Amino acid sequence: MKIEDTNTLVIGAGQAGIAMSEHLTRRRIAHIVLERARIAESWRTRRWDSLVANGPAWHDRFPNMEFEGHSPDAFVGKEDVAAYFEAYAERFAGQIRSGVEVTELTPLEGRPGYRADTSEGVIEAQTVVVATGAFQKPVIPPIVPESEWLTQIHSSDYRNPDALPKGAVLVVGAGSSGAQIADELVRAGRRVFLSVGPHDRPPRSYRGRDFVWWLGVLGKWDRQASAPGAEHVTIAVSGANGGQTVDFRRLAQKGITLLGRTETCANGVLSFAADLERNIRRGDENYLALLDEADAYVTRNGLDLPPEPSARALAAMPDCVTDPLQTLDIRAAGISTIIWATGFANDYGWMAVDAFDEAGRPAHQRGVSRAPGVYFLGLPWLSGRGSSFIWGVWHDAKYLADHIEIQASYRAYRPDPAAARAASRPA
């Protein structure tokens, strides 16, 4: 079998893999990027039809290319985001091979480097960058048994209201995806139930500045995850409909029935935690705290940004929050579909390398794993809060490319023979 050799193998050609390839190309580091589907495939086929980027175009992009045909403050649709990455790869990245899947990654025996078995042969590399991202394996909790009359899908498989069976819809999970999907469904005339768990709820904009700007000037993009698991805190923010602050009170006013965190299902009856009002009030606290920090920043720096007192006006809690449903009979409520907006799990079963902790999570420092020569890129909180955003992954990739270059220089070092002989002579 012919074995191909390269310095660095990048696995995945989403935003992370493209950014990595750009930085390796700039450093003239030989590399190959493998993508099992197409460039930016997740943006094409694992998002609903109306999805837009969660940040404005001036912010959610790579630094070397703007979104053509869009206002800097626009929230770009998913198809244009995918086209952006494809154009960026053609302009800045190196060799990308689409339709090639890595089936196993193992260390080489007796020498540094790794062997990647792929659908098109074997590749050996000194270093490997795992850029498969955070959205690998959709998670649907085993709460509601399967049945013929009830459709259960993950949010990654939702496309639009018309694609669902007729009837009411329960959306479980009220982060960015769940809140947007629930809003779209109620706008389409569906009866909607929304299960709301703990979450952060930043303002979409405040005092004329988008929340991504506030997080930047307040230094919050660089914040580290405070503890294991903190990287999975749900954030309710949306760029849909021109960008609006997610307000669960307003969603209830539109007709959405808010529920607590979904816990169990027995005989077709769902039970919910008694945490709905607490979750919403904690989201309010997060929201108001950011307004406080923004106001203090404006005062401290003497900025001419008009006050926005209306942003602090919170409507009364709706009845579905103050007197929440503790149980819900799925059939009696007319629910035909449950959409699980419950996130994703990583899938590293193909990696036979010592790069994981006891819980199976990547063991790394800023993407540099404990397995020499193995790197992770595109994970939430890889280096900080900004790692999940398009611009953030570009900077993470730059750091890893520097590390790869430095390690390559160590491997290339050979001592000067004359100096070695002199050092070996007796004094």
GROMACS .gro file of C-alpha atoms in nm:
model
  427
    1MET     CA    1   0.000   0.000   0.000
    2LYS     CA    2   0.131   0.342  -0.092
    3ILE     CA    3   0.178   0.567   0.212
    4GLU     CA    4   0.165   0.941   0.167
    5ASP     CA    5   0.376   1.160   0.394
    6THR     CA    6   0.330   1.520   0.508
    7ASN     CA    7   0.442   1.740   0.793
    8THR     CA    8   0.095   1.827   0.923
    9LEU     CA    9  -0.241   1.663   0.868
   10VAL     CA   10  -0.548   1.878   0.934
   11ILE     CA   11  -0.871   1.683   0.981
   12GLY     CA   12  -1.180   1.888   0.899
   13ALA     CA   13  -1.239   2.176   0.657
   14GLY     CA   14  -1.489   2.389   0.843
   15GLN     CA   15  -1.392   2.731   0.973
   16ALA     CA   16  -1.126   2.576   1.198
   17GLY     CA   17  -0.955   2.369   0.930
   18ILE     CA   18  -0.956   2.655   0.681
   19ALA     CA   19  -0.801   2.895   0.933
   20MET     CA   20  -0.540   2.635   1.024
   21SER     CA   21  -0.448   2.580   0.660
   22GLU     CA   22  -0.407   2.953   0.604
   23HIS     CA   23  -0.159   2.989   0.889
   24LEU     CA   24   0.036   2.678   0.791
   25THR     CA   25   0.051   2.802   0.432
   26ARG     CA   26   0.190   3.137   0.546
   27ARG     CA   27   0.466   2.953   0.733
   28ARG     CA   28   0.538   2.725   0.436
   29ILE     CA   29   0.463   2.419   0.647
   30ALA     CA   30   0.367   2.127   0.425
   31HIS     CA   31   0.020   2.003   0.511
   32ILE     CA   32  -0.293   1.831   0.385
   33VAL     CA   33  -0.650   1.912   0.489
   34LEU     CA   34  -0.902   1.628   0.477
   35GLU     CA   35  -1.278   1.684   0.479
   36ARG     CA   36  -1.518   1.390   0.477
   37ALA     CA   37  -1.791   1.593   0.303
   38ARG     CA   38  -1.758   1.946   0.160
   39ILE     CA   39  -1.599   2.266   0.286
   40ALA     CA   40  -1.819   2.414   0.562
   41GLU     CA   41  -2.057   2.119   0.537
   42SER     CA   42  -2.217   2.186   0.876
   43TRP     CA   43  -2.328   2.531   0.763
   44ARG     CA   44  -2.486   2.376   0.453
   45THR     CA   45  -2.672   2.073   0.586
   46ARG     CA   46  -2.681   2.084   0.968
   47ARG     CA   47  -2.860   2.416   1.008
   48TRP     CA   48  -3.219   2.521   0.955
   49ASP     CA   49  -3.316   2.716   0.643
   50SER     CA   50  -3.353   3.061   0.800
   51LEU     CA   51  -3.041   3.048   1.018
   52VAL     CA   52  -2.816   3.354   1.022
   53ALA     CA   53  -2.485   3.410   1.196
   54ASN     CA   54  -2.512   3.505   1.562
   55GLY     CA   55  -2.278   3.798   1.517
   56PRO     CA   56  -2.274   4.089   1.268
   57ALA     CA   57  -2.069   4.068   0.950
   58TRP     CA   58  -1.807   4.318   1.066
   59HIS     CA   59  -1.724   4.089   1.356
   60ASP     CA   60  -1.802   3.728   1.257
   61ARG     CA   61  -1.546   3.686   0.983
   62PHE     CA   62  -1.178   3.616   0.927
   63PRO     CA   63  -0.963   3.931   0.937
   64ASN     CA   64  -0.838   3.910   0.579
   65MET     CA   65  -1.169   3.910   0.392
   66GLU     CA   66  -1.505   4.080   0.436
   67PHE     CA   67  -1.850   3.949   0.344
   68GLU     CA   68  -1.923   4.088  -0.002
   69GLY     CA   69  -2.271   4.222  -0.066
   70HIS     CA   70  -2.362   4.256   0.302
   71SER     CA   71  -2.377   4.554   0.533
   72PRO     CA   72  -2.115   4.535   0.810
   73ASP     CA   73  -2.400   4.523   1.063
   74ALA     CA   74  -2.596   4.251   0.881
   75PHE     CA   75  -2.640   3.899   1.012
   76VAL     CA   76  -2.534   3.680   0.723
   77GLY     CA   77  -2.744   3.379   0.619
   78LYS     CA   78  -2.603   3.028   0.639
   79GLU     CA   79  -2.564   2.978   0.264
   80ASP     CA   80  -2.360   3.296   0.228
   81VAL     CA   81  -2.149   3.195   0.528
   82ALA     CA   82  -2.070   2.862   0.359
   83ALA     CA   83  -1.987   3.042   0.034
   84TYR     CA   84  -1.761   3.279   0.228
   85PHE     CA   85  -1.558   2.991   0.369
   86GLU     CA   86  -1.532   2.827   0.029
   87ALA     CA   87  -1.404   3.149  -0.128
   88TYR     CA   88  -1.169   3.209   0.163
   89ALA     CA   89  -1.023   2.860   0.132
   90GLU     CA   90  -0.961   2.908  -0.239
   91ARG     CA   91  -0.785   3.237  -0.173
   92PHE     CA   92  -0.581   3.168   0.140
   93ALA     CA   93  -0.574   2.798   0.228
   94GLY     CA   94  -0.360   2.515   0.095
   95GLN     CA   95  -0.454   2.173  -0.034
   96ILE     CA   96  -0.802   2.060   0.077
   97ARG     CA   97  -0.933   1.717  -0.018
   98SER     CA   98  -1.307   1.681   0.010
   99GLY     CA   99  -1.489   1.351   0.038
  100VAL     CA  100  -1.209   1.184   0.235
  101GLU     CA  101  -1.284   1.042   0.579
  102VAL     CA  102  -1.028   0.954   0.846
  103THR     CA  103  -1.127   0.620   0.995
  104GLU     CA  104  -0.843   0.573   1.244
  105LEU     CA  105  -0.555   0.771   1.387
  106THR     CA  106  -0.272   0.587   1.562
  107PRO     CA  107   0.084   0.673   1.675
  108LEU     CA  108   0.369   0.550   1.459
  109GLU     CA  109   0.576   0.277   1.620
  110GLY     CA  110   0.935   0.354   1.719
  111ARG     CA  111   0.936   0.705   1.572
  112PRO     CA  112   0.747   1.032   1.616
  113GLY     CA  113   0.434   1.103   1.420
  114TYR     CA  114   0.098   0.951   1.342
  115ARG     CA  115  -0.069   0.725   1.091
  116ALA     CA  116  -0.410   0.821   0.954
  117ASP     CA  117  -0.609   0.550   0.782
  118THR     CA  118  -0.849   0.719   0.544
  119SER     CA  119  -1.111   0.621   0.288
  120GLU     CA  120  -0.848   0.686   0.019
  121GLY     CA  121  -0.535   0.538   0.172
  122VAL     CA  122  -0.280   0.600   0.446
  123ILE     CA  123  -0.119   0.930   0.539
  124GLU     CA  124   0.167   0.968   0.786
  125ALA     CA  125   0.228   1.304   0.951
  126GLN     CA  126   0.456   1.449   1.215
  127THR     CA  127   0.169   1.651   1.359
  128VAL     CA  128  -0.209   1.625   1.342
  129VAL     CA  129  -0.465   1.903   1.395
  130VAL     CA  130  -0.810   1.773   1.483
  131ALA     CA  131  -1.036   2.048   1.348
  132THR     CA  132  -1.362   1.855   1.348
  133GLY     CA  133  -1.530   2.119   1.564
  134ALA     CA  134  -1.779   2.098   1.848
  135PHE     CA  135  -2.088   1.991   1.653
  136GLN     CA  136  -2.007   1.626   1.585
  137LYS     CA  137  -2.272   1.406   1.744
  138PRO     CA  138  -2.624   1.541   1.813
  139VAL     CA  139  -2.741   1.467   2.166
  140ILE     CA  140  -3.102   1.359   2.230
  141PRO     CA  141  -3.153   1.266   2.596
  142PRO     CA  142  -3.324   0.925   2.640
  143ILE     CA  143  -3.632   1.074   2.803
  144VAL     CA  144  -3.924   1.018   2.566
  145PRO     CA  145  -3.967   0.666   2.421
  146GLU     CA  146  -4.000   0.635   2.045
  147SER     CA  147  -4.353   0.597   1.911
  148GLU     CA  148  -4.525   0.591   1.574
  149TRP     CA  149  -4.732   0.902   1.636
  150LEU     CA  150  -4.456   1.128   1.771
  151THR     CA  151  -4.169   1.273   1.568
  152GLN     CA  152  -3.849   1.343   1.760
  153ILE     CA  153  -3.560   1.523   1.591
  154HIS     CA  154  -3.250   1.712   1.694
  155SER     CA  155  -3.230   2.082   1.615
  156SER     CA  156  -2.958   2.003   1.358
  157ASP     CA  157  -3.223   1.814   1.157
  158TYR     CA  158  -3.487   2.089   1.173
  159ARG     CA  159  -3.530   2.283   0.848
  160ASN     CA  160  -3.854   2.485   0.856
  161PRO     CA  161  -4.210   2.472   0.998
  162ASP     CA  162  -4.360   2.321   0.682
  163ALA     CA  163  -4.126   2.021   0.704
  164LEU     CA  164  -4.281   1.913   1.036
  165PRO     CA  165  -4.599   1.710   1.085
  166LYS     CA  166  -4.908   1.914   1.162
  167GLY     CA  167  -4.971   1.976   1.528
  168ALA     CA  168  -4.810   2.144   1.828
  169VAL     CA  169  -4.435   2.138   1.882
  170LEU     CA  170  -4.229   2.103   2.199
  171VAL     CA  171  -3.881   2.256   2.176
  172VAL     CA  172  -3.647   2.135   2.449
  173GLY     CA  173  -3.360   2.373   2.514
  174ALA     CA  174  -3.373   2.750   2.505
  175GLY     CA  175  -3.027   2.853   2.394
  176SER     CA  176  -2.968   3.028   2.065
  177SER     CA  177  -3.103   2.740   1.855
  178GLY     CA  178  -3.405   2.650   2.067
  179ALA     CA  179  -3.519   3.010   2.115
  180GLN     CA  180  -3.491   3.091   1.744
  181ILE     CA  181  -3.669   2.774   1.633
  182ALA     CA  182  -3.952   2.826   1.883
  183ASP     CA  183  -3.993   3.186   1.765
  184GLU     CA  184  -4.002   3.080   1.399
  185LEU     CA  185  -4.263   2.812   1.472
  186VAL     CA  186  -4.499   3.043   1.660
  187ARG     CA  187  -4.466   3.302   1.382
  188ALA     CA  188  -4.576   3.026   1.142
  189GLY     CA  189  -4.893   2.973   1.345
  190ARG     CA  190  -4.787   2.664   1.537
  191ARG     CA  191  -4.874   2.603   1.900
  192VAL     CA  192  -4.537   2.591   2.072
  193PHE     CA  193  -4.407   2.472   2.408
  194LEU     CA  194  -4.053   2.572   2.507
  195SER     CA  195  -3.857   2.398   2.784
  196VAL     CA  196  -3.618   2.653   2.938
  197GLY     CA  197  -3.310   2.550   3.134
  198PRO     CA  198  -3.031   2.759   3.293
  199HIS     CA  199  -2.884   3.010   3.050
  200ASP     CA  200  -2.698   3.336   2.999
  201ARG     CA  201  -2.898   3.606   2.820
  202PRO     CA  202  -2.693   3.896   2.686
  203PRO     CA  203  -2.855   4.195   2.513
  204ARG     CA  204  -2.839   4.180   2.135
  205SER     CA  205  -2.734   4.545   2.142
  206TYR     CA  206  -2.715   4.825   2.397
  207ARG     CA  207  -2.657   5.198   2.364
  208GLY     CA  208  -2.601   5.164   1.991
  209ARG     CA  209  -2.343   4.885   2.007
  210ASP     CA  210  -2.386   4.514   1.942
  211PHE     CA  211  -2.316   4.282   2.232
  212VAL     CA  212  -2.007   4.143   2.053
  213TRP     CA  213  -1.858   4.493   2.075
  214TRP     CA  214  -1.937   4.516   2.444
  215LEU     CA  215  -1.779   4.178   2.512
  216GLY     CA  216  -1.470   4.299   2.328
  217VAL     CA  217  -1.418   4.630   2.507
  218LEU     CA  218  -1.506   4.476   2.843
  219GLY     CA  219  -1.243   4.206   2.794
  220LYS     CA  220  -1.493   3.921   2.810
  221TRP     CA  221  -1.389   3.745   2.491
  222ASP     CA  222  -1.061   3.652   2.660
  223ARG     CA  223  -1.228   3.508   2.969
  224GLN     CA  224  -1.140   3.147   3.045
  225ALA     CA  225  -1.385   2.873   3.137
  226SER     CA  226  -1.396   2.881   3.517
  227ALA     CA  227  -1.438   2.506   3.565
  228PRO     CA  228  -1.483   2.185   3.365
  229GLY     CA  229  -1.830   2.190   3.215
  230ALA     CA  230  -1.858   2.570   3.225
  231GLU     CA  231  -1.784   2.575   2.855
  232HIS     CA  232  -2.129   2.430   2.796
  233VAL     CA  233  -2.329   2.714   2.955
  234THR     CA  234  -2.622   2.788   2.725
  235ILE     CA  235  -2.629   3.138   2.575
  236ALA     CA  236  -2.958   3.277   2.443
  237VAL     CA  237  -2.866   3.525   2.171
  238SER     CA  238  -2.988   3.559   1.815
  239GLY     CA  239  -2.922   3.742   1.491
  240ALA     CA  240  -3.261   3.641   1.349
  241ASN     CA  241  -3.502   3.905   1.218
  242GLY     CA  242  -3.230   4.167   1.204
  243GLY     CA  243  -3.099   4.088   1.551
  244GLN     CA  244  -3.316   4.105   1.861
  245THR     CA  245  -3.254   4.040   2.228
  246VAL     CA  246  -3.396   3.703   2.328
  247ASP     CA  247  -3.674   3.781   2.577
  248PHE     CA  248  -3.866   3.484   2.712
  249ARG     CA  249  -4.142   3.711   2.842
  250ARG     CA  250  -4.196   3.837   2.488
  251LEU     CA  251  -4.199   3.483   2.354
  252ALA     CA  252  -4.471   3.399   2.606
  253GLN     CA  253  -4.670   3.704   2.494
  254LYS     CA  254  -4.657   3.566   2.139
  255GLY     CA  255  -4.828   3.251   2.260
  256ILE     CA  256  -4.539   3.020   2.348
  257THR     CA  257  -4.596   2.818   2.666
  258LEU     CA  258  -4.276   2.821   2.870
  259LEU     CA  259  -4.187   2.513   3.073
  260GLY     CA  260  -3.914   2.420   3.317
  261ARG     CA  261  -3.629   2.187   3.238
  262THR     CA  262  -3.757   1.857   3.093
  263GLU     CA  263  -3.688   1.573   3.337
  264THR     CA  264  -3.889   1.255   3.277
  265CYS     CA  265  -4.162   1.095   3.069
  266ALA     CA  266  -4.395   0.819   3.186
  267ASN     CA  267  -4.695   0.685   2.995
  268GLY     CA  268  -4.683   0.978   2.755
  269VAL     CA  269  -4.677   1.239   3.032
  270LEU     CA  270  -4.378   1.473   3.061
  271SER     CA  271  -4.258   1.609   3.395
  272PHE     CA  272  -4.068   1.934   3.433
  273ALA     CA  273  -3.838   2.071   3.701
  274ALA     CA  274  -3.972   2.349   3.922
  275ASP     CA  275  -3.697   2.579   3.801
  276LEU     CA  276  -3.857   2.787   3.524
  277GLU     CA  277  -3.888   3.121   3.704
  278ARG     CA  278  -3.548   3.076   3.866
  279ASN     CA  279  -3.385   3.009   3.527
  280ILE     CA  280  -3.546   3.317   3.371
  281ARG     CA  281  -3.454   3.543   3.665
  282ARG     CA  282  -3.095   3.424   3.655
  283GLY     CA  283  -3.090   3.500   3.284
  284ASP     CA  284  -3.221   3.847   3.371
  285GLU     CA  285  -2.939   3.891   3.623
  286ASN     CA  286  -2.684   3.804   3.358
  287TYR     CA  287  -2.848   4.050   3.118
  288LEU     CA  288  -2.864   4.337   3.368
  289ALA     CA  289  -2.510   4.277   3.490
  290LEU     CA  290  -2.377   4.334   3.138
  291LEU     CA  291  -2.578   4.657   3.113
  292ASP     CA  292  -2.422   4.771   3.442
  293GLU     CA  293  -2.072   4.699   3.315
  294ALA     CA  294  -2.147   4.876   2.987
  295ASP     CA  295  -2.277   5.186   3.165
  296ALA     CA  296  -1.969   5.197   3.388
  297TYR     CA  297  -1.745   5.165   3.081
  298VAL     CA  298  -1.922   5.455   2.907
  299THR     CA  299  -1.885   5.678   3.213
  300ARG     CA  300  -1.524   5.583   3.276
  301ASN     CA  301  -1.421   5.652   2.916
  302GLY     CA  302  -1.643   5.954   2.852
  303LEU     CA  303  -1.810   5.798   2.547
  304ASP     CA  304  -2.090   5.973   2.364
  305LEU     CA  305  -2.328   5.677   2.356
  306PRO     CA  306  -2.691   5.771   2.428
  307PRO     CA  307  -2.846   5.620   2.743
  308GLU     CA  308  -3.101   5.346   2.690
  309PRO     CA  309  -3.317   5.324   3.004
  310SER     CA  310  -3.584   5.123   2.823
  311ALA     CA  311  -3.341   4.830   2.802
  312ARG     CA  312  -3.386   4.779   3.176
  313ALA     CA  313  -3.764   4.765   3.161
  314LEU     CA  314  -3.862   4.402   3.211
  315ALA     CA  315  -4.225   4.305   3.159
  316ALA     CA  316  -4.418   4.121   3.427
  317MET     CA  317  -4.365   3.747   3.444
  318PRO     CA  318  -4.627   3.569   3.231
  319ASP     CA  319  -4.873   3.328   3.391
  320CYS     CA  320  -4.699   3.026   3.242
  321VAL     CA  321  -4.394   3.122   3.448
  322THR     CA  322  -4.556   3.220   3.777
  323ASP     CA  323  -4.792   2.920   3.763
  324PRO     CA  324  -4.595   2.674   3.548
  325LEU     CA  325  -4.707   2.337   3.424
  326GLN     CA  326  -4.541   2.059   3.618
  327THR     CA  327  -4.662   1.788   3.380
  328LEU     CA  328  -4.782   1.772   3.022
  329ASP     CA  329  -4.970   1.494   2.847
  330ILE     CA  330  -4.814   1.485   2.501
  331ARG     CA  331  -5.120   1.353   2.318
  332ALA     CA  332  -5.371   1.573   2.503
  333ALA     CA  333  -5.162   1.881   2.422
  334GLY     CA  334  -5.169   1.790   2.053
  335ILE     CA  335  -4.791   1.767   2.032
  336SER     CA  336  -4.678   1.586   1.719
  337THR     CA  337  -4.310   1.685   1.724
  338ILE     CA  338  -4.036   1.727   1.983
  339ILE     CA  339  -3.728   1.921   1.873
  340TRP     CA  340  -3.431   1.857   2.098
  341ALA     CA  341  -3.209   2.168   2.099
  342THR     CA  342  -2.984   1.993   2.347
  343GLY     CA  343  -2.642   2.037   2.198
  344PHE     CA  344  -2.377   1.800   2.071
  345ALA     CA  345  -2.120   1.555   2.198
  346ASN     CA  346  -1.771   1.500   2.065
  347ASP     CA  347  -1.692   1.181   1.877
  348TYR     CA  348  -1.328   1.079   1.894
  349GLY     CA  349  -1.374   0.703   1.871
  350TRP     CA  350  -1.148   0.698   1.565
  351MET     CA  351  -0.851   0.840   1.761
  352ALA     CA  352  -0.637   0.574   1.930
  353VAL     CA  353  -0.406   0.828   2.094
  354ASP     CA  354  -0.349   0.933   2.455
  355ALA     CA  355  -0.499   1.280   2.420
  356PHE     CA  356  -0.804   1.255   2.648
  357ASP     CA  357  -0.888   1.279   3.015
  358GLU     CA  358  -1.075   1.020   3.223
  359ALA     CA  359  -1.411   1.155   3.101
  360GLY     CA  360  -1.308   1.127   2.735
  361ARG     CA  361  -1.262   1.502   2.689
  362PRO     CA  362  -0.962   1.640   2.498
  363ALA     CA  363  -0.680   1.703   2.746
  364HIS     CA  364  -0.514   2.017   2.615
  365GLN     CA  365  -0.374   2.360   2.692
  366ARG     CA  366  -0.495   2.614   2.434
  367GLY     CA  367  -0.537   2.328   2.187
  368VAL     CA  368  -0.197   2.169   2.248
  369SER     CA  369  -0.282   1.819   2.366
  370ARG     CA  370  -0.089   1.601   2.604
  371ALA     CA  371  -0.011   1.367   2.314
  372PRO     CA  372   0.299   1.520   2.147
  373GLY     CA  373   0.213   1.638   1.798
  374VAL     CA  374  -0.167   1.624   1.838
  375TYR     CA  375  -0.365   1.948   1.844
  376PHE     CA  376  -0.733   2.036   1.884
  377LEU     CA  377  -0.896   2.334   1.716
  378GLY     CA  378  -1.251   2.467   1.698
  379LEU     CA  379  -1.364   2.363   2.046
  380PRO     CA  380  -1.562   2.600   2.272
  381TRP     CA  381  -1.337   2.783   2.519
  382LEU     CA  382  -1.024   2.643   2.354
  383SER     CA  383  -0.833   2.953   2.459
  384GLY     CA  384  -1.121   3.172   2.578
  385ARG     CA  385  -1.479   3.270   2.525
  386GLY     CA  386  -1.411   3.387   2.169
  387SER     CA  387  -1.297   3.044   2.050
  388SER     CA  388  -1.648   2.949   1.934
  389PHE     CA  389  -1.671   3.246   1.699
  390ILE     CA  390  -1.535   3.267   1.345
  391TRP     CA  391  -1.278   3.533   1.427
  392GLY     CA  392  -1.179   3.354   1.748
  393VAL     CA  393  -1.092   3.026   1.579
  394TRP     CA  394  -0.866   3.217   1.337
  395HIS     CA  395  -0.657   3.347   1.628
  396ASP     CA  396  -0.652   3.005   1.795
  397ALA     CA  397  -0.523   2.858   1.469
  398LYS     CA  398  -0.247   3.117   1.456
  399TYR     CA  399  -0.129   3.015   1.803
  400LEU     CA  400  -0.124   2.647   1.706
  401ALA     CA  401   0.061   2.720   1.382
  402ASP     CA  402   0.329   2.902   1.584
  403HIS     CA  403   0.356   2.602   1.815
  404ILE     CA  404   0.384   2.359   1.523
  405GLU     CA  405   0.657   2.573   1.365
  406ILE     CA  406   0.854   2.588   1.688
  407GLN     CA  407   0.831   2.213   1.740
  408ALA     CA  408   0.944   2.156   1.381
  409SER     CA  409   1.255   2.364   1.451
  410TYR     CA  410   1.336   2.142   1.750
  411ARG     CA  411   1.303   1.830   1.537
  412ALA     CA  412   1.525   1.984   1.268
  413TYR     CA  413   1.802   2.077   1.511
  414ARG     CA  414   2.131   1.894   1.468
  415PRO     CA  415   2.433   1.982   1.684
  416ASP     CA  416   2.747   2.110   1.514
  417PRO     CA  417   2.988   1.812   1.488
  418ALA     CA  418   3.296   2.018   1.573
  419ALA     CA  419   3.133   2.167   1.878
  420ALA     CA  420   3.018   1.823   1.990
  421ARG     CA  421   3.372   1.683   1.960
  422ALA     CA  422   3.517   1.975   2.153
  423ALA     CA  423   3.265   1.933   2.429
  424SER     CA  424   3.356   1.564   2.462
  425ARG     CA  425   3.732   1.628   2.518
  426PRO     CA  426   3.863   1.619   2.878
  427ALA     CA  427   3.921   1.962   3.033
   0.00000   0.00000   0.00000
